[in-house]
Coordinates of C-alpha atoms and ligand atoms in Angstrom, one line a residue:
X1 CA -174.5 -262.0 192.1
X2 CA -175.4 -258.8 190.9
X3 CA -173.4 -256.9 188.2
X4 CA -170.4 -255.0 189.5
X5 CA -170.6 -251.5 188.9
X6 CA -167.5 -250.1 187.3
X7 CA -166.7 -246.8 188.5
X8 CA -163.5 -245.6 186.2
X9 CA -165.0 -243.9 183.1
X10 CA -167.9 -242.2 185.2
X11 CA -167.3 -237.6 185.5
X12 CA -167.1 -236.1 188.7
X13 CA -170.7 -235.5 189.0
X14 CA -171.3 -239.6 188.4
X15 CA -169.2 -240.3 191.0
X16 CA -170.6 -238.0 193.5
X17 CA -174.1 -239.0 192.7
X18 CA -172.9 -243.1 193.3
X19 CA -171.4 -242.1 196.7
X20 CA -174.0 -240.2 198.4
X21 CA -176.2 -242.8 197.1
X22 CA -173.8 -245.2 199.3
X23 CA -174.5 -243.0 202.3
X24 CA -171.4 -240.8 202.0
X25 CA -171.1 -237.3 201.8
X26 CA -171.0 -235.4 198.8
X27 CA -167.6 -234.0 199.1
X28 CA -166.6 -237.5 198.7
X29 CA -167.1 -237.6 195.1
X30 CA -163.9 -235.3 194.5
X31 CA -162.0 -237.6 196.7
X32 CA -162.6 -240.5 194.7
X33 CA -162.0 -239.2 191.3
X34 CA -158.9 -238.0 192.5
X35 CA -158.0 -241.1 194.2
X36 CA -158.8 -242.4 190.3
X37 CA -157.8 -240.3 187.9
X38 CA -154.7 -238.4 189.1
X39 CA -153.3 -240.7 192.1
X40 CA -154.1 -243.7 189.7
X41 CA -156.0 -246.3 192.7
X42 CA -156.4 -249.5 191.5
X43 CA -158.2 -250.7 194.3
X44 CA -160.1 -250.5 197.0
X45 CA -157.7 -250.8 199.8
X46 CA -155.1 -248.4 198.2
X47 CA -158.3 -245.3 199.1
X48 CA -157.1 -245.1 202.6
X49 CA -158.7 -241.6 202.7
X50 CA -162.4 -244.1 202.6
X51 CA -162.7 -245.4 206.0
X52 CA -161.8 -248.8 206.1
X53 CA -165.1 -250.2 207.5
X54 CA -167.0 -248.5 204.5
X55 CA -164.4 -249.5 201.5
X56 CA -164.6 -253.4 203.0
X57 CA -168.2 -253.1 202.3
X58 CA -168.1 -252.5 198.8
X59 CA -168.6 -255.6 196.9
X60 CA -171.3 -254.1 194.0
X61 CA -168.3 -251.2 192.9
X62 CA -165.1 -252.4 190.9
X63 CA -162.6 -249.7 190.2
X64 CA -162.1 -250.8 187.0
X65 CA -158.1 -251.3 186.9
X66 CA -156.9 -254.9 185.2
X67 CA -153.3 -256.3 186.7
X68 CA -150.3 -256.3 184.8
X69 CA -149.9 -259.6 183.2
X70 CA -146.5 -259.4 181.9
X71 CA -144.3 -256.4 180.9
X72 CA -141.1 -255.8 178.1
X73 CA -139.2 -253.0 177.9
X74 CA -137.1 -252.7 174.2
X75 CA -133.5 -251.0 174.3
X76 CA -135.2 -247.7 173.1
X77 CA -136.9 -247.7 176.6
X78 CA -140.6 -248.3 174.7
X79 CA -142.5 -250.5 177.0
X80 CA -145.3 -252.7 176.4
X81 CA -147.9 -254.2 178.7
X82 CA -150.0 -257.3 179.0
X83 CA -153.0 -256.1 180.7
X84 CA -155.1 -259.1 181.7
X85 CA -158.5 -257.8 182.0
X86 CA -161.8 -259.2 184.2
X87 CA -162.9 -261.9 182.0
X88 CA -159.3 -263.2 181.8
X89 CA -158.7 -262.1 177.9
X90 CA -155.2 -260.4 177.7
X91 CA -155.0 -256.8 176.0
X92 CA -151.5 -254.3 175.2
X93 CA -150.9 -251.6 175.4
X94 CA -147.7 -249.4 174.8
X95 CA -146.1 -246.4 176.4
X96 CA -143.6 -244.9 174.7
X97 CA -141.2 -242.2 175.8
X98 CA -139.4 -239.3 174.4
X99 CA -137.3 -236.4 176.0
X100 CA -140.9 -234.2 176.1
X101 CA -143.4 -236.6 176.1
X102 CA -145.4 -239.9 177.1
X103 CA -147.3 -241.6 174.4
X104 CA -149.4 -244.1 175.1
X105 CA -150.8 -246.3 171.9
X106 CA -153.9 -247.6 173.2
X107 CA -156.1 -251.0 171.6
X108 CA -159.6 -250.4 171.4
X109 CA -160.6 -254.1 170.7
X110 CA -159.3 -257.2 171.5
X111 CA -157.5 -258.2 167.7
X112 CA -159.7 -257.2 165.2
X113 CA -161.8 -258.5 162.2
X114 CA -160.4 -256.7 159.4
X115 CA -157.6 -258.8 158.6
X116 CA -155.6 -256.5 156.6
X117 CA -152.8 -258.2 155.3
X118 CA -149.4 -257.1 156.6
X119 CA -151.1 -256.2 160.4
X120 CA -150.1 -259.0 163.2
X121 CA -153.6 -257.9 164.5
X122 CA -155.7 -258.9 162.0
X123 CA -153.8 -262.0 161.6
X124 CA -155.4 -263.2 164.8
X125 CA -158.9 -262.8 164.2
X126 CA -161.5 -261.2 166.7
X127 CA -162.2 -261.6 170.6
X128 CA -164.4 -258.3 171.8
X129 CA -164.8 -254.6 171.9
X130 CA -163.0 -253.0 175.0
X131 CA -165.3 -251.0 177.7
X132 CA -164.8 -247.8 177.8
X133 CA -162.7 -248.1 181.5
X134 CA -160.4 -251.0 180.0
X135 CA -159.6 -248.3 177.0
X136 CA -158.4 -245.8 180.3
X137 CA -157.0 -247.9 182.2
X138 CA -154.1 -248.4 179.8
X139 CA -153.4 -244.7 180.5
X140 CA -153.4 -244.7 183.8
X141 CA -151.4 -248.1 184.1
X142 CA -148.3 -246.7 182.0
X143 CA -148.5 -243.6 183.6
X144 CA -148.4 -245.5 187.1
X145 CA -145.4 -247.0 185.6
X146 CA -143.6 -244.5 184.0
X147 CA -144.2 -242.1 187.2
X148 CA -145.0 -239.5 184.8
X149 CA -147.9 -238.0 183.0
X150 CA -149.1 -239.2 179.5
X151 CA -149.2 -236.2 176.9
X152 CA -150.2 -238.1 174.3
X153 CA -153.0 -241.3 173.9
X154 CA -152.8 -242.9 170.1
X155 CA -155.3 -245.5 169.0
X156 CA -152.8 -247.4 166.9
X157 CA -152.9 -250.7 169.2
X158 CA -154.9 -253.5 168.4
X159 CA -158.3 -253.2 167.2
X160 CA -159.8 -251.1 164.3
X161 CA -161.8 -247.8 166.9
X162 CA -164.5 -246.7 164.7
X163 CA -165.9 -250.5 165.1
X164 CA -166.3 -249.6 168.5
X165 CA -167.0 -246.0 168.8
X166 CA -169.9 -246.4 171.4
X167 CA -167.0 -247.4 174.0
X168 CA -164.3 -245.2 172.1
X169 CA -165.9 -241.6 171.9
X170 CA -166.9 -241.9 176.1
X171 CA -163.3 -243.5 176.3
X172 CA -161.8 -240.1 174.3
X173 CA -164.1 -237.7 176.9
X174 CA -162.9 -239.0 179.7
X175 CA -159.1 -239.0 178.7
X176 CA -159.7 -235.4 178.0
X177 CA -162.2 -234.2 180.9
X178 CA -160.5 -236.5 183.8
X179 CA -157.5 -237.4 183.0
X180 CA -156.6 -233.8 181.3
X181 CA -154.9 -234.8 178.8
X182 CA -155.7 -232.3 175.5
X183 CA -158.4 -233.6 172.6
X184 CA -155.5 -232.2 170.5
X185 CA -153.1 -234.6 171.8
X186 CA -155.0 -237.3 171.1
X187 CA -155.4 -239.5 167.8
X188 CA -157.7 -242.2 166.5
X189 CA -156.2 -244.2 163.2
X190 CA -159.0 -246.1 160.6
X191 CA -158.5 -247.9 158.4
X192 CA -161.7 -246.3 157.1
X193 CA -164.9 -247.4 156.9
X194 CA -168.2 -246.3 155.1
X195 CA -170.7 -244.3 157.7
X196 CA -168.4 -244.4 160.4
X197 CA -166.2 -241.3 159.5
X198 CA -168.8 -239.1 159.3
X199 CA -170.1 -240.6 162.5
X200 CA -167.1 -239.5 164.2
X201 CA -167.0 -236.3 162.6
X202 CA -170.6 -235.1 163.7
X203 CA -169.4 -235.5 167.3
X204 CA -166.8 -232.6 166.6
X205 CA -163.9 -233.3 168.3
X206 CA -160.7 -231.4 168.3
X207 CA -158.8 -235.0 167.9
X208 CA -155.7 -235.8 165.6
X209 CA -157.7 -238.2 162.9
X210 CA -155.6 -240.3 160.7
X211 CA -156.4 -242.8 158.1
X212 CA -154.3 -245.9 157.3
X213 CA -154.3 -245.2 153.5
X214 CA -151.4 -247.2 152.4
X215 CA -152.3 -247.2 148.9
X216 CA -152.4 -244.5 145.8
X217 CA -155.0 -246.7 143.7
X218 CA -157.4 -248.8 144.4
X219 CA -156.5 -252.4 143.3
X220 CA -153.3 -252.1 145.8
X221 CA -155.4 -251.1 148.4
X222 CA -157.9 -253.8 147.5
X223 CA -154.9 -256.1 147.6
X224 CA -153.7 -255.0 151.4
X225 CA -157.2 -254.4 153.3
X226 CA -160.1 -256.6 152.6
X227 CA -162.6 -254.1 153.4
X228 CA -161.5 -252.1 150.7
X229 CA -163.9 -253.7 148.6
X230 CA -166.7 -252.4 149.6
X231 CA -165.4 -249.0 149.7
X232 CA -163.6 -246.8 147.0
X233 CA -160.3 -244.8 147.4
X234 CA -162.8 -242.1 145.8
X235 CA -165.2 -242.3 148.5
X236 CA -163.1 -242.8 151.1
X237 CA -161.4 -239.5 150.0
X238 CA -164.4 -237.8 150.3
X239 CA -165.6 -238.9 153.1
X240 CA -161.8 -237.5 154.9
X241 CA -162.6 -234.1 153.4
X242 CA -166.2 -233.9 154.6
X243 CA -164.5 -234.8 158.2
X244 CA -162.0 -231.6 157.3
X245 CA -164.9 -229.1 156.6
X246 CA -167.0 -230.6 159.8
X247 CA -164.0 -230.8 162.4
X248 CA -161.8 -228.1 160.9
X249 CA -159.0 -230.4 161.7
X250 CA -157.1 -231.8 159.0
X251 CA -156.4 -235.0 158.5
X252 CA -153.3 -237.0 158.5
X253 CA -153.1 -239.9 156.4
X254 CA -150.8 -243.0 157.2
X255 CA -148.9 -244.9 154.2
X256 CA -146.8 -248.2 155.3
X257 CA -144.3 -248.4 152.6
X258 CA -144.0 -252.4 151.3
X259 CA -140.9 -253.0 149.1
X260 CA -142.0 -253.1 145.5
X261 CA -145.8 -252.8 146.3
X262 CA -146.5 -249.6 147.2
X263 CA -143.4 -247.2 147.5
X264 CA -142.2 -246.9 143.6
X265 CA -142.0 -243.1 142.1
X266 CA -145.6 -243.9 140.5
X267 CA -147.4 -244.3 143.6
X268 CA -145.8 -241.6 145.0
X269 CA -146.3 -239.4 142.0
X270 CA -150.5 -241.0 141.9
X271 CA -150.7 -240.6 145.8
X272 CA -149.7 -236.9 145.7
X273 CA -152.4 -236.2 142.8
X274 CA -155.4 -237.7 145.2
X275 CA -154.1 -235.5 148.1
X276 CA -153.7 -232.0 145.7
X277 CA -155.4 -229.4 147.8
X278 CA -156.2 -231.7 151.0
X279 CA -155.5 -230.2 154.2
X280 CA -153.2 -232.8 155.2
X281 CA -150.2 -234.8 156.9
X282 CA -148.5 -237.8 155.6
X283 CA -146.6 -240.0 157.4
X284 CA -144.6 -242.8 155.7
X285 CA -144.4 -246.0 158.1
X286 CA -142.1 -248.3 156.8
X287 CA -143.1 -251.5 157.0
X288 CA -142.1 -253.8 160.4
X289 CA -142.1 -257.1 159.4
X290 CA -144.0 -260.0 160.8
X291 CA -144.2 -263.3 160.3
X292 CA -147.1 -264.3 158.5
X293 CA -146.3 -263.0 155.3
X294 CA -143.1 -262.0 152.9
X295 CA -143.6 -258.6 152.5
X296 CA -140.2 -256.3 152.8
X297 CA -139.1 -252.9 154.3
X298 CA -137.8 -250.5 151.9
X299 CA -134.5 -249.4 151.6
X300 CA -133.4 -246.1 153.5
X301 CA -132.7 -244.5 150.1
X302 CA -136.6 -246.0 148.6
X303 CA -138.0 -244.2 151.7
X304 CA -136.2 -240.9 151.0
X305 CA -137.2 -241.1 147.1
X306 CA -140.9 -241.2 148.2
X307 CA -140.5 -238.7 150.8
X308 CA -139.6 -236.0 148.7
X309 CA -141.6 -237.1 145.9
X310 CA -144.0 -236.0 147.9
X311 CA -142.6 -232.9 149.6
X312 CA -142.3 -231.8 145.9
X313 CA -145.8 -231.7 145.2
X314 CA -145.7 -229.4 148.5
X315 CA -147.4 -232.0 150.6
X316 CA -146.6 -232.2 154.6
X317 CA -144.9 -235.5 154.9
X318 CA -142.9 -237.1 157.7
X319 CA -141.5 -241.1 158.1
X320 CA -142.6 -242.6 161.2
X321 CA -140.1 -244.9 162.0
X322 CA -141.9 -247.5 164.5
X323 CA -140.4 -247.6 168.5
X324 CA -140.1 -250.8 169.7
X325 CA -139.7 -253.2 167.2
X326 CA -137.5 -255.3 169.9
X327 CA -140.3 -255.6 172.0
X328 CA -142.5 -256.9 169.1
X329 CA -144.4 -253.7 170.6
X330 CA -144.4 -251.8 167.3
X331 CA -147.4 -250.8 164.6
X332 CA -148.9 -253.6 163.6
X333 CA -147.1 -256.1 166.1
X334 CA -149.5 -256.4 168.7
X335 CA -151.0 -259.6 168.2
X336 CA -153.6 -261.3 170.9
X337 CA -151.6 -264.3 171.2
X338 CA -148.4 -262.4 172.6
X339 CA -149.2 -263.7 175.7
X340 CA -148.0 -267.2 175.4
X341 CA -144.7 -266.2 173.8
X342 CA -143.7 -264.1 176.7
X343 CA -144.7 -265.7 179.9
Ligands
LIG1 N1 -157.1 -250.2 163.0 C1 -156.5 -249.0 162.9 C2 -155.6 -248.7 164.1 C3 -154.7 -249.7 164.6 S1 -153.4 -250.1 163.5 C4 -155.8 -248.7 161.6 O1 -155.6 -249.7 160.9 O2 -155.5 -247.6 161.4 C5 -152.3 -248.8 163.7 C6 -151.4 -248.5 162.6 O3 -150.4 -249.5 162.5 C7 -152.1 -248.4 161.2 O4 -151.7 -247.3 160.5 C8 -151.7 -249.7 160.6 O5 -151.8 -249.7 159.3 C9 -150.2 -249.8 161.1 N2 -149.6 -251.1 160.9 C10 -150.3 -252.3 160.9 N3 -149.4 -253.3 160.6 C11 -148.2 -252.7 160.4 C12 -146.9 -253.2 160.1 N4 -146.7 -254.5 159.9 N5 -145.9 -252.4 159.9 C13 -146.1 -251.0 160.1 N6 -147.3 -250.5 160.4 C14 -148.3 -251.3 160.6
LIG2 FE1 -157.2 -254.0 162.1 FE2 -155.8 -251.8 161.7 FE3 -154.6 -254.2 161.8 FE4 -156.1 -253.5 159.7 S1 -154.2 -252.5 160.3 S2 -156.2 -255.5 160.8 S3 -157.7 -252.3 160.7 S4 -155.7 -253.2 163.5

């Protein structure tokens, strides 16, 4: 059989060219990205504006949309999805909802291969890159589900995105172009890697860029994220204020705070002196545990200490405390065998 196109993903003028080239008029394009993008299809049969004789003949198009597998909603009404995609794997997502807006926190691979050491993610290893379409669909799924527009798209789910930016960056275009949803309102978290950075900088989005940090010096970091072997806090600096200067966006950096390990008046005082004069946005995440390994949150009042530590040395800093943690949805929960557990 020949490959199935997939037709989620493709602009307005993509879609118009594939439908007159399946005999239709051109003013059928419109109709089927709207059908797509804004009344969220998920199949053929639900296009009834497609005569029906036409839609039954096509078996070489897939819309691109994966069923929902299995769904939780946590007490803070964050709800996370089991998408289970063509080839059968399983992926999450999470859409999370506050009084003005709809987040969604995307994956952008299936687990991921970085293993850092308190992430459920990297715990279980690495399945695939995500197509662009399966990285959109988890947008339009929640916001089928919530009945409301997403405002926001984080890629804080599973998978590290700048190992898969050939899929991410047309992903992040067509969140922005055909969904609508802002460049500004959208964010891709790294861990950092060497190259890739500037890779994403040179294509000069407006995008929120964050960097999982989590460590003032580089033995700790060395200690938490594998990878930071091969590439200094120094470099990895400089590489996030070469992104600055290109984007004009600053960047924010993301700090899980471990009990004793990282969130003592030291590192606080040490982080603050690599961030002097960085346009910049911290945001403390204190730690949600999982089960793998004995690392502990911090107390309320070790949180606060580093907080304004760091709002003493005039640096913007926020805590992110993580939404559902009852529905093992949270940062760093989203694991690829979740599926199991649930069903
Ligand atoms: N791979 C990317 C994006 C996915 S992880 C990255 O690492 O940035 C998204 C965020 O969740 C990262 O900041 C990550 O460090 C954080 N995270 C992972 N495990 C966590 C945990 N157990 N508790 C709190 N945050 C965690
Ligand atoms: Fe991968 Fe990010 Fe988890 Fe590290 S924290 S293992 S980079 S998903």
């Amino acid at each position: 059989m020949a490959t199935q196109e997939v037709l989620l993903g493709k602009s307005l003028p993509e879609l118009t060219s594939w439908i007159t080239q399946q005999g239709q008029p051109s003013y059928r394009g419109k109709q089927l990205y709207q059908w797509l993008y804004e009344k969220g299809a998920t199949s053929w049969a639900d296009m009834t504006v497609f005569p029906q004789k036409w839609r039954e003949l096509q078996e070489n198009a897939v819309i691109g949309r994966s069923a929902i597998h299995h769904y939780s909603i946590a007490p803070d009404q964050t709800r996370k999805y089991l998408l289970k995609l063509a080839d059968d794997v399983i992926v999450e997502a999470v859409g999370i909802p506050t009084s003005k807006r709809l987040t969604v926190c995307v994956s952008s691979q299936i687990g991921c291969i970085m293993g850092c050491d308190f992430c459920a993610t990297g715990k279980g290893g690495f399945t695939r890159n995500l197509k662009a379409h399966e990285i959109i669909d988890q947008i339009l799924t929640v916001q089928n589900d919530f009945g409301e527009r997403v405002t926001n798209v984080v890629f804080m789910g599973m998978g590290e995105p700048l190992l898969n930016l050939p899929e991410v960056i047309p992903a992040i275009k067509s969140i922005n172009e055909d969904i609508g949803i802002g460049q500004r309102s959208l964010t891709i978290s790294t861990v950092g890697l060497p190259q890739k950075i500037r890779e994403l900088a040179h294509h000069k989005l407006q995008i929120t860029f964050a960097v999982s940090l989590h460590a003032s010096n580089q033995e700790t970091r060395e200690k938490l994220i594998p990878s930071a072997n091969h590439y200094s806090l120094q470099q990895l600096l400089a590489d996030c204020r070469e992104n600055v200067k290109i984007t004009g966006r600053r960047v924010t950096f993301e700090y899980i705070l471990l009990a004793g390990v990282n969130d003592l008046p030291q590192h606080a005082q040490e982080l603050a002196q690599h961030l002097r004069g960085f346009q910049t946005h911290v945001n403390l995440i204190p730690y949600n545990p999982i089960s793998e390994v004995d690392y502990k949150r911090p107390s309320k009042e070790r949180v606060n200490q580093f907080l304004n530590l760091l709002k003493q040395e005039n640096i913007a800093v926020s805590v992110r405390y993580s939404r559902g943690l009852e529905a093992d949805a949270a940062c760093g929960q989203l694991r690829a065998n979740t599926v199991l557990k649930n069903q």
